[in-house]
XYZ file of C-alpha atoms in Angstrom:
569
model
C -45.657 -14.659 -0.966
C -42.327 -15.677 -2.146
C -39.211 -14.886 0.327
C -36.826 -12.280 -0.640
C -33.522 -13.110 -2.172
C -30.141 -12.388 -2.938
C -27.027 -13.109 -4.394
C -23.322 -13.912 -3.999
C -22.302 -10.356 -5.539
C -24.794 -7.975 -3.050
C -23.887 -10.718 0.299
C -20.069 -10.022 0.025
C -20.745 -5.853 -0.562
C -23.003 -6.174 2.676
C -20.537 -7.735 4.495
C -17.550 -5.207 4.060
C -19.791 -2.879 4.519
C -21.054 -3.935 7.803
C -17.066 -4.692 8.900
C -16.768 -0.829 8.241
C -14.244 -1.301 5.330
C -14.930 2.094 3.500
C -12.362 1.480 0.266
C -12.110 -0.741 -2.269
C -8.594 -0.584 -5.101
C -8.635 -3.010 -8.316
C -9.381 -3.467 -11.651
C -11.975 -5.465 -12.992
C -13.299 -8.174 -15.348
C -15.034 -11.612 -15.155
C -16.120 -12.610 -12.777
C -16.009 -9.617 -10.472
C -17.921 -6.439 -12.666
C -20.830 -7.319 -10.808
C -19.407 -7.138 -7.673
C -17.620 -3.806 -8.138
C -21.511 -2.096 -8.644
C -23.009 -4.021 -5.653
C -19.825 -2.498 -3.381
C -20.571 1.617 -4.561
C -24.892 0.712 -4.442
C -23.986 -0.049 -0.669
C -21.572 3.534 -0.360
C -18.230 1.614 -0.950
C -16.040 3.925 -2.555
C -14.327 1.753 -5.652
C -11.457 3.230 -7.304
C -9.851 1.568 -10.659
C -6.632 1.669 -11.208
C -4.389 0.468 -14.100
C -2.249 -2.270 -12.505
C -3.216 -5.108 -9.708
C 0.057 -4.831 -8.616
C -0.369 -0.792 -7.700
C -4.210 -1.085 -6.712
C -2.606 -3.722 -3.912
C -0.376 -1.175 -2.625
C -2.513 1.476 -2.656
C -5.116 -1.249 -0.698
C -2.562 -1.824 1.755
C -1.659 2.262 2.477
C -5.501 2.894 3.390
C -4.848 0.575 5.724
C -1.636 1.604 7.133
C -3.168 5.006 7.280
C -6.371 4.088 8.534
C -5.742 1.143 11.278
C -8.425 -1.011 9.101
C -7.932 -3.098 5.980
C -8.365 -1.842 2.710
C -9.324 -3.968 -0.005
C -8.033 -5.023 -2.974
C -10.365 -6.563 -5.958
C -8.977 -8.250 -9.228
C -9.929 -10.891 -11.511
C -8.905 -14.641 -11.657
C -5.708 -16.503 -12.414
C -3.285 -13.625 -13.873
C -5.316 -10.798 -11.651
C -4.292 -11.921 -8.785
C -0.480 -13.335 -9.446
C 0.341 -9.519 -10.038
C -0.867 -8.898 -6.814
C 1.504 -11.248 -4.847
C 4.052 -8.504 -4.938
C 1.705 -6.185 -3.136
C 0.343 -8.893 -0.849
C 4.125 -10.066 0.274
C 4.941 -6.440 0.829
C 1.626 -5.875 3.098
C 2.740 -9.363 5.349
C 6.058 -8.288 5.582
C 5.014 -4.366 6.330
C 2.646 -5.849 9.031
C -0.176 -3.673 7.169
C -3.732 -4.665 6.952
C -4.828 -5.667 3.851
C -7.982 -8.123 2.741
C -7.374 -8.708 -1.276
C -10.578 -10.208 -2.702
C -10.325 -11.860 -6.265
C -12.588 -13.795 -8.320
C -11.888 -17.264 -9.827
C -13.083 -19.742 -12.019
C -16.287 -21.182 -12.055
C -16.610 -24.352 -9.586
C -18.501 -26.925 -12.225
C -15.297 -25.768 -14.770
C -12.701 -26.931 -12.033
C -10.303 -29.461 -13.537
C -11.184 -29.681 -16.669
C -8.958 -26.519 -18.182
C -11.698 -23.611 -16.942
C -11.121 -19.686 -17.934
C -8.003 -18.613 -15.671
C -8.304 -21.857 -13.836
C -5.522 -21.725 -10.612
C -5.249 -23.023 -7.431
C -5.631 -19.499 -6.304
C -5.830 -20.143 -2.452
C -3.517 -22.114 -2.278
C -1.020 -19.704 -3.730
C -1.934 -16.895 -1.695
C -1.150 -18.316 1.531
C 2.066 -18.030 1.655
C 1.749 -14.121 1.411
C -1.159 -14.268 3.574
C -2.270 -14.610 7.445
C -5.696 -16.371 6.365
C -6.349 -17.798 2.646
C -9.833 -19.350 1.967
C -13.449 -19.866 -0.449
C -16.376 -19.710 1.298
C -18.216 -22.809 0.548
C -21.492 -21.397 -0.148
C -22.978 -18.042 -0.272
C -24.886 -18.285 3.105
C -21.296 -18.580 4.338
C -19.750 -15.356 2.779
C -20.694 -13.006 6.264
C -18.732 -15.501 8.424
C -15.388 -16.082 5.955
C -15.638 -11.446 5.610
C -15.695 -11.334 9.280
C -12.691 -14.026 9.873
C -10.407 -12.293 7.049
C -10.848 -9.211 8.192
C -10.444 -9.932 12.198
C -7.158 -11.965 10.957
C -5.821 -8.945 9.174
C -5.903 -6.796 11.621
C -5.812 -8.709 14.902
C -2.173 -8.851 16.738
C 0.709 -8.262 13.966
C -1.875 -7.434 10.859
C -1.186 -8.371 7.827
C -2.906 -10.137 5.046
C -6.358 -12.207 4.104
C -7.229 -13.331 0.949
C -10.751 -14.775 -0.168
C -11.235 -16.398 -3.280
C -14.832 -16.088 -4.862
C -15.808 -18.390 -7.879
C -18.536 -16.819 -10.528
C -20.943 -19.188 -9.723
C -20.296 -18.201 -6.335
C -20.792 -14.997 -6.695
C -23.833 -15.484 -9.255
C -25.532 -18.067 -6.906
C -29.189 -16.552 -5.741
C -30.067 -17.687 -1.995
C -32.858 -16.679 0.187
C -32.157 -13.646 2.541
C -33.131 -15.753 5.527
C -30.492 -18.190 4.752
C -27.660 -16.030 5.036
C -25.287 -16.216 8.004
C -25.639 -13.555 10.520
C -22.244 -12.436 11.836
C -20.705 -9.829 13.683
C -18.346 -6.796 14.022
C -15.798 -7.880 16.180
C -14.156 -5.181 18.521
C -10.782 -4.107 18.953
C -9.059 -6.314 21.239
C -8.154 -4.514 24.467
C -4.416 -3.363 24.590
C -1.519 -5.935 25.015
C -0.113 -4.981 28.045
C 3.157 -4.901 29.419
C 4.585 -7.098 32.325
C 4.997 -4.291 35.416
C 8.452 -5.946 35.853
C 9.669 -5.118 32.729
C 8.255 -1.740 32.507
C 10.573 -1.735 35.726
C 13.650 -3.067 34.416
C 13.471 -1.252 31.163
C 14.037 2.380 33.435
C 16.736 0.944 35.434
C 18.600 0.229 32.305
C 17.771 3.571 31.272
C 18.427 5.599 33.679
C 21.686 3.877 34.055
C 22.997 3.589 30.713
C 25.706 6.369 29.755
C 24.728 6.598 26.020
C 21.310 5.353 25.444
C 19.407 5.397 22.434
C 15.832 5.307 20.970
C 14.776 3.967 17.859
C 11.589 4.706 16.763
C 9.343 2.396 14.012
C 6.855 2.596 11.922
C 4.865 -0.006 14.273
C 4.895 2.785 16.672
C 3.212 5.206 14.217
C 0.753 2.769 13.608
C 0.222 2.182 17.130
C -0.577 5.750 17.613
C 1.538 5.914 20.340
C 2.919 9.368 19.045
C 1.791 11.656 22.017
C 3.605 9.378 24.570
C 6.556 8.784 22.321
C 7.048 12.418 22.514
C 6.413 12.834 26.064
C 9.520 10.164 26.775
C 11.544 12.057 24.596
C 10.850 15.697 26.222
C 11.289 14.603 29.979
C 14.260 12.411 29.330
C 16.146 14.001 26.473
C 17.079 10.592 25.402
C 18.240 11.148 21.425
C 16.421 8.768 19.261
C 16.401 7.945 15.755
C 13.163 7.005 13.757
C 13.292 4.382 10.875
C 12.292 5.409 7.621
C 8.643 4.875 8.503
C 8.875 5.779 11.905
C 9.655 9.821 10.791
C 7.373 12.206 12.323
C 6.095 10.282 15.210
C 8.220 12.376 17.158
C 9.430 15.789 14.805
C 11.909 15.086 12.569
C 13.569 18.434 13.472
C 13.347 18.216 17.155
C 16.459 18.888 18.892
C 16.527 14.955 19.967
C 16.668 13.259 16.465
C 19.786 12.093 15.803
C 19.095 10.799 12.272
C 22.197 12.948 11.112
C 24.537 11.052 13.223
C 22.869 7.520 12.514
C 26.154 5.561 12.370
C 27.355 6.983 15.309
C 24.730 6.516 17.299
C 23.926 2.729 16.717
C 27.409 2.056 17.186
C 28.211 3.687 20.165
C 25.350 3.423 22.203
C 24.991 1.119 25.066
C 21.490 0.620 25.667
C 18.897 0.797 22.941
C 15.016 0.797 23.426
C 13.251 -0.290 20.444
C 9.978 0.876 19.956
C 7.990 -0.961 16.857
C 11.314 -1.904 14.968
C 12.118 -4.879 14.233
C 16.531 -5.901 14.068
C 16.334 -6.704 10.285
C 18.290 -5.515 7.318
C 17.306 -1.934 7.976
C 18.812 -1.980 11.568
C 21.378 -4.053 10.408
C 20.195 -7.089 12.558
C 21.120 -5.555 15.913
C 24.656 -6.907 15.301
C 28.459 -5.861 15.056
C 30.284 -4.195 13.201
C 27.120 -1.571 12.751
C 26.366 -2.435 16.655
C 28.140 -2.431 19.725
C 28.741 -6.250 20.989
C 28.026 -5.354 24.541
C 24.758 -3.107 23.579
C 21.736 -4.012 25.805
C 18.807 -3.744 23.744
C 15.119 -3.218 25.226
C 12.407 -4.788 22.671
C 9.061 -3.848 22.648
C 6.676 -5.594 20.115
C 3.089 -6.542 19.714
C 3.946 -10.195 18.062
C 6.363 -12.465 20.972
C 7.373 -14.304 18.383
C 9.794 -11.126 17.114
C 11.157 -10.703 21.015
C 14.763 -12.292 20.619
C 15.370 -12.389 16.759
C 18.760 -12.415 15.779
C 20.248 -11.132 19.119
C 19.345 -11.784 22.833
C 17.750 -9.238 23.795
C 18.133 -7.519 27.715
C 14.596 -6.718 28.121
C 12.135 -8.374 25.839
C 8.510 -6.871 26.165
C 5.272 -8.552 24.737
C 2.875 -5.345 24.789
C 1.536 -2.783 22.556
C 3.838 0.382 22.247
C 1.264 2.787 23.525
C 0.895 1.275 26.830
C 4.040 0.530 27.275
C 5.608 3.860 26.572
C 2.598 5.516 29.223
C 3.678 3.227 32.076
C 7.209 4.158 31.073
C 7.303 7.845 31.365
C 5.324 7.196 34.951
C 8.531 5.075 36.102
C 11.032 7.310 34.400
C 9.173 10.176 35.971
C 10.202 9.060 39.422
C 13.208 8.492 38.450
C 14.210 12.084 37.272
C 16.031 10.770 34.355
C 17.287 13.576 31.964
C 20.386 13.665 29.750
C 20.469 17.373 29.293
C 24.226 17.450 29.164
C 26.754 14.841 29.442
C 29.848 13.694 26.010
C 27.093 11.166 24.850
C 25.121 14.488 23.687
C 28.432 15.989 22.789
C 29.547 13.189 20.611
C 26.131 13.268 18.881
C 26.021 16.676 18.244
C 29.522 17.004 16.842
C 28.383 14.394 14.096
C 25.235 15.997 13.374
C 27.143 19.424 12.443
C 29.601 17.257 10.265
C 27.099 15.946 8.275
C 25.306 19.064 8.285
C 27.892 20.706 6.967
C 28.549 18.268 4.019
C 24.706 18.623 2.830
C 24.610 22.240 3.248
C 27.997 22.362 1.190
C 26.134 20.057 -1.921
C 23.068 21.507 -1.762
C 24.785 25.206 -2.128
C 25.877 23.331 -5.832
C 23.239 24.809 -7.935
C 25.103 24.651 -11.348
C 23.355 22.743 -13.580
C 22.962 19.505 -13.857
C 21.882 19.506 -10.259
C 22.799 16.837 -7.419
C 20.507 14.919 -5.361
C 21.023 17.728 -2.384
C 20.256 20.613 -4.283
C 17.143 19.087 -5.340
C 15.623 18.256 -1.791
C 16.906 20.952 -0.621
C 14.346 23.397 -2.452
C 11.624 20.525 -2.142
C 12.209 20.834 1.368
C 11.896 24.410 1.413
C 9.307 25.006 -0.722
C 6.112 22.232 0.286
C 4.215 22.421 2.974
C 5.095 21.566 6.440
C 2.684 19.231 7.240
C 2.645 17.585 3.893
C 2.181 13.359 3.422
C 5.771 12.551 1.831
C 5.714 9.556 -0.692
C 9.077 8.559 -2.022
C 11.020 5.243 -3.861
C 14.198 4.965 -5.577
C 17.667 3.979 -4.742
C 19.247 7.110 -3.824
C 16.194 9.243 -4.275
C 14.380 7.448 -1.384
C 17.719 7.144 0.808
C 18.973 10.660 0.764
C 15.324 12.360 0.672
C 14.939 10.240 3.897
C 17.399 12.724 5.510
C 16.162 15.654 4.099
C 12.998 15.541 3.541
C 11.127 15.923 7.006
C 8.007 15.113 8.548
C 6.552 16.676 11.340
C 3.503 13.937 11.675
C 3.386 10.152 12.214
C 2.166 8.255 8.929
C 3.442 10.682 6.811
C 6.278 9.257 4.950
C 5.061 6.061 2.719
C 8.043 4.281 1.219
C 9.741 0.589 -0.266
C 9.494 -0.200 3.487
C 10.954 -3.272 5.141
C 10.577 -5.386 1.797
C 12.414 -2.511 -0.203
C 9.658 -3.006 -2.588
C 9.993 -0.309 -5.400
C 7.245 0.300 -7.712
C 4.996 1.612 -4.609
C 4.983 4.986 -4.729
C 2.035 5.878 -7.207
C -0.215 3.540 -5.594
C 0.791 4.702 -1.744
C 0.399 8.250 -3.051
C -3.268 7.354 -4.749
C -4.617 6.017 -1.028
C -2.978 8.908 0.797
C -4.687 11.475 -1.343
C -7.946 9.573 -0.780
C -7.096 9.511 2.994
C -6.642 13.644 2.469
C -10.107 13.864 0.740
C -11.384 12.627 4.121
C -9.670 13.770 6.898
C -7.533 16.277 6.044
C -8.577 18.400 2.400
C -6.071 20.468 2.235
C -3.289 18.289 3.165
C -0.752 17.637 0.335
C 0.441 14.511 -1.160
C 4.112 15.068 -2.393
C 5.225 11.715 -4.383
C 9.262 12.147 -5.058
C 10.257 9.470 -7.503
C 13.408 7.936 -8.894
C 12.801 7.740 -12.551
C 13.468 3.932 -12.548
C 10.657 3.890 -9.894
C 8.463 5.499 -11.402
C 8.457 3.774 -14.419
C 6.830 0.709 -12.176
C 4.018 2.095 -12.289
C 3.941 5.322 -14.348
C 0.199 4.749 -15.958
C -1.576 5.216 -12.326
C -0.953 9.204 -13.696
C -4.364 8.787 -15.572
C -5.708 6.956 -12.324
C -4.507 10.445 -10.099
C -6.349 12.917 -13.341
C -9.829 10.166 -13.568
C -10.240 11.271 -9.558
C -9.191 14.459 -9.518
C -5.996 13.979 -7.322
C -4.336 17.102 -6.558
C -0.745 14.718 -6.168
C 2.351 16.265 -7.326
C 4.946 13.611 -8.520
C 8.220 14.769 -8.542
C 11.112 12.705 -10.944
C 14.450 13.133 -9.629
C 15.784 11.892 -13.042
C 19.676 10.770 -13.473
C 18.408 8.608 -16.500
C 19.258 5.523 -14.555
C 18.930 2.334 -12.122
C 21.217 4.133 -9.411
C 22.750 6.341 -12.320
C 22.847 6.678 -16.106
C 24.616 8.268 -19.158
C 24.682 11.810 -20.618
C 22.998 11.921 -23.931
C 26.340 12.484 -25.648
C 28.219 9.024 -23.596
C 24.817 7.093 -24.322
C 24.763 7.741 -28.108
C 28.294 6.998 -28.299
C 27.833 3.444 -26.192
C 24.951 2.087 -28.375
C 27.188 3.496 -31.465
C 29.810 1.261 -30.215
C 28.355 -2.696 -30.667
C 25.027 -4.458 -30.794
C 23.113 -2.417 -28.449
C 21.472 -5.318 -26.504
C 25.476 -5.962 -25.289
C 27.248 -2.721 -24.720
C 24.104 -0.747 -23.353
C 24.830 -0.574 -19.596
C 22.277 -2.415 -17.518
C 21.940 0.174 -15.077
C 20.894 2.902 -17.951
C 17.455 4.492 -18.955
C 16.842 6.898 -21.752
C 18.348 10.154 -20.856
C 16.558 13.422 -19.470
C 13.300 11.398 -20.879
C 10.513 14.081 -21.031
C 8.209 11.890 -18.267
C 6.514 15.444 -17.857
C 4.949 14.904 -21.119
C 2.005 12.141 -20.087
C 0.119 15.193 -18.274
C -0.237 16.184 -22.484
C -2.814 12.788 -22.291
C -4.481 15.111 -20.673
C -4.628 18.790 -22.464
C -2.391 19.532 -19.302
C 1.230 20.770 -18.899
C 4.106 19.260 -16.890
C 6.877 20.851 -15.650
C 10.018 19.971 -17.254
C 13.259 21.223 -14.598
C 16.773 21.417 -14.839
C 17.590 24.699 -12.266
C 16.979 24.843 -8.967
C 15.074 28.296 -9.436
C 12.901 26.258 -11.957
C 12.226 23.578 -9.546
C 10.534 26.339 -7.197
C 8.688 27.921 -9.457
C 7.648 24.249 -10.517
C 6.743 23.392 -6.714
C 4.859 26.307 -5.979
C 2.614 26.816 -9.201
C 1.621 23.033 -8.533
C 0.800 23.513 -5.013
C -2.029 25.599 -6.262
C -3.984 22.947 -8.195
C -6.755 21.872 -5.790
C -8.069 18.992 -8.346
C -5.618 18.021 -10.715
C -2.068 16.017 -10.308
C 1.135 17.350 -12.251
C 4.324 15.785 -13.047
C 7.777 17.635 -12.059
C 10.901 16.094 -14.156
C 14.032 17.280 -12.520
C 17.169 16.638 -14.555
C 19.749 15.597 -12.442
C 23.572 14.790 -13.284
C 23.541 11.141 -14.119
C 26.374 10.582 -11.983
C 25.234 12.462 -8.709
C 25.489 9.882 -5.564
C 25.035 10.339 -1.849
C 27.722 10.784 0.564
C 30.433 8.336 1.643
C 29.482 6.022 3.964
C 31.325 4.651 6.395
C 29.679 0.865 6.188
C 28.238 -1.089 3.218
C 24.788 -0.364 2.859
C 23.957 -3.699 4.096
C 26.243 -5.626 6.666
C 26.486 -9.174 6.243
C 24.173 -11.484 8.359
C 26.974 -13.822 9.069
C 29.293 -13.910 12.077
């Protein structure tokens, strides 16, 4: 009796399955059709999508959301350059991500074969692991590796590269490597010391501050996060990401006065942030240059960047923050009045008075304010907030809150724009599973969406109940009227006088639901936009497009700094 066999296509679908990865985002071709059947005949859910580029993001989000890689699958040579976007923005996210792509065939190597490229190679620069198994017996073992790499310490990204002939080759069952699922590693633990040292720098500090990052909300570390704020009343401001692992409307965020608040205070913990771009690098003019930062973080290697840092902590955030509130709670440490609150609060009414002021501008065509202030009002509480653009991500940030940890997806720390369909795809996904009746909310700049605008049909194929809402000022940061723009490409050879910054004016991007014998909502009052929001919310199966003509000059308030202080000294 001959032995049983099997090939390259069926061994790789066995092995994500037994690693528990449950999703699978690309688009296929040769070599990889076959493999796309073998992963649903084992109960991995596939879903196409239009662009490599957005099926990597999407990848990435399940993973964010899920605290396991998703995959990404695409074909050879072209396939998987569009994907290097994606995979730099999972590495530098810290999200775990295994992208899978085939390649050439091995006896066509070198001599000019279909979509020939040194594909490994290339990846591993955007990658924590980049490899080919070299034989199909060996495909368990390389699955296991990539996806303990991905997700072990800082996660990030593996890539495996899987020639047709590969993938084609037939081997006997008994040959293939047996391998296992490897656990989670036990928590990295803080040093007692510094648990120590971090309170006494707390509890003496006069205006201390807490900064709160999306490696915390992936770190689940929510319920304790919360806890620290409640007993000690320390304000604390969450980075984009970071919103809802404690309320964004609790009486402690200080998001409103976020200027103020780095720049004054005198002792910052930072929990899962890292002292890039988006905090400015921990430095002055945007810091004090006697602040005393504590620095939590999972990877050493972050502890110190860019500034010395007072109290640098190798652990997990979660344990940390649990052995924290026991030494704080000893301590009796509890700002419940003192000027540092009173400083803080007399900012926060400032700037709520300036966004209560533009978003009480309702006269058509509306500002940014208006706008988010009726999507605010009008979508559910606990809704999963996706959002890119220039000033459509920045000033929803402030308005737009979440009450949840991993519920705001945006361009993230590699201010990648062109994410939003593809987050929004895996979050409605994540929704089918945990959560039905949870609502995806996608709020797009109308340069961002147009990234990745064709993922729409991807949303209607699986029945995606996502409402994607345009902000539209008919530009990269902001446009022309109709009128200015006809009289601008009137004016020269269009190619020269058309602004760089411009897009077609109030385009009708509600129209591509018509692809699909369905209506969009097309929006230029703020009593339109409601109506818009809350005849959507009722779709249970279906995903709608809301265009909301804004003026193409609208812009968010003065700040006081540059939007991005020099790295220099």
């Amino acid at each position: 009796m001959s032995e049983e066999q099997v090939d390259g296509n069926n061994i790789l679908a066995a092995a994500l399955k037994q690693q528990g990865l449950e999703y699978v985002f690309g688009i296929i071709g040769h070599p990889v059709i076959e493999l796309s059947m073998a992963f649903q005949s084992l109960g991995i859910k596939y879903v196409g999508m239009r662009n490599e580029q957005a099926a990597c993001y999407a990848a990435q989000a399940m993973g964010y959301l899920t605290g396991k890689p998703g995959v990404c699958l695409v074909v050879s040579g072209p396939g998987l350059l569009h994907c290097y976007g994606g995979m730099a923005n999972a590495q530098i996210n810290c999200w775990p991500l295994l992208v899978i792509a085939g390649s050439t065939s091995e006896d066509h190597e070198g001599i000019g074969g279909f979509q020939e490229c040194p594909q490994v190679d290339l990846s591993r620069p955007y990658c924590k692991y980049s490899g080919r198994p070299p034989s199909a017996t060996l495909i368990p073992q390389h699955v296991e590796k990539a996806v303990r790499l991905a997700s072990y310490g800082r996660p990030g990204v593996s890539y495996l590269d899987f020639p047709g002939t590969l993938l084609r080759s037939v081997v006997n069952t008994s040959a293939v490597h047996k391998t296992y699922l490897a656990p989670p590693l036990e928590k990295c633990l803080p040093a007692p010391s510094s648990v120590k040292m971090a309170a006494k720098l707390l509890k003496n500090a006069q205006r201390p501050l807490i900064i709160v990052g999306k490696g915390a909300a992936y770190g689940r570390a929510e319920a304790a996060i919360r806890q620290l704020v409640s007993q000690t009343n320390i304000p604390f401001l969450p980075t984009p990401m970071g919103k809802g692992v404690v309320p964004d409307d609790a009486i402690q965020c200080v998001a409103s006065a976020r200027t103020t608040a780095l720049l004054d205070a005198d002792v910052i913990l930072l929990l899962g942030a890292r002292l890039n771009w988006i905090l400015h690098f921990g430095r002055t003019p945007r810091f004090s240059s006697h602040v005393k930062v504590i620095q939590v973080d999972i990877c050493p290697e972050e502890l110190n960047n860019s500034i010395l840092t007072q109290v640098p902590v190798h652990s997990e955030i979660l344990p940390f923050v649990m052995q924290l509130n026991q030494e704080i709670g000893s301590l009796k440490l509890n700002m419940s009045s003192d000027s540092w609150w009173s400083t803080l609060n007399k900012k926060k009414e400032t700037n709520k008075t300036f966004i209560k002021e533009q978003s009480s501008i309702t006269i058509p065509p509306l500002n940014y304010y208006a706008v988010f202030n009726v999507i605010q009002n009008t979508i559910p509480r606990d809704s999963i907030i996706v959002s890119e653009g220039a000033n459509t991500m920045d000033i929803g940030r402030g308005m737009l809150l979440n009450t949840l940890p991993r519920h705001r997806l945006d361009a993230g720390t590699f201010g990648t724009m062109g994410v939003g369909l593809g987050f929004a795809i895996a979050a409605a996904f994540w929704c089918k599973d945990n959560a039905p009746n949870k609502r995806v909310i996608c709020v797009e700049g109308d340069s961002a969406f147009g990234f990745s605008g064709m993922e729409i049909e991807t949303m209607h194929r699986y029945q995606l109940p996502i409402i994607v809402i345009i902000v539209n000022n008919s530009g990269i940061y902001g446009g022309l009227d109709k009128e200015t723009m006809k009289m601008v490409q009137e004016s020269g050879d269009i190619a020269q006088v058309t602004p760089p910054n411009t897009l077609t004016s109030e385009a009708h991007y509600e129209k591509m639901m018509e692809i699909f014998n369905e209506k969009g909502h097309f929006v230029k009052t703020v009593d339109e936009l409601k109506t818009a929001i809350t005849s959507s919310l009722k779709l249970k199966d279906k995903p709608t497009i809301i265009n909301v003509i804004i003026s193409p000059s609208a812009d968010r308030k003065p700040q006081n700094f540059n939007w991005l202080t020099e790295s220099k000294l």
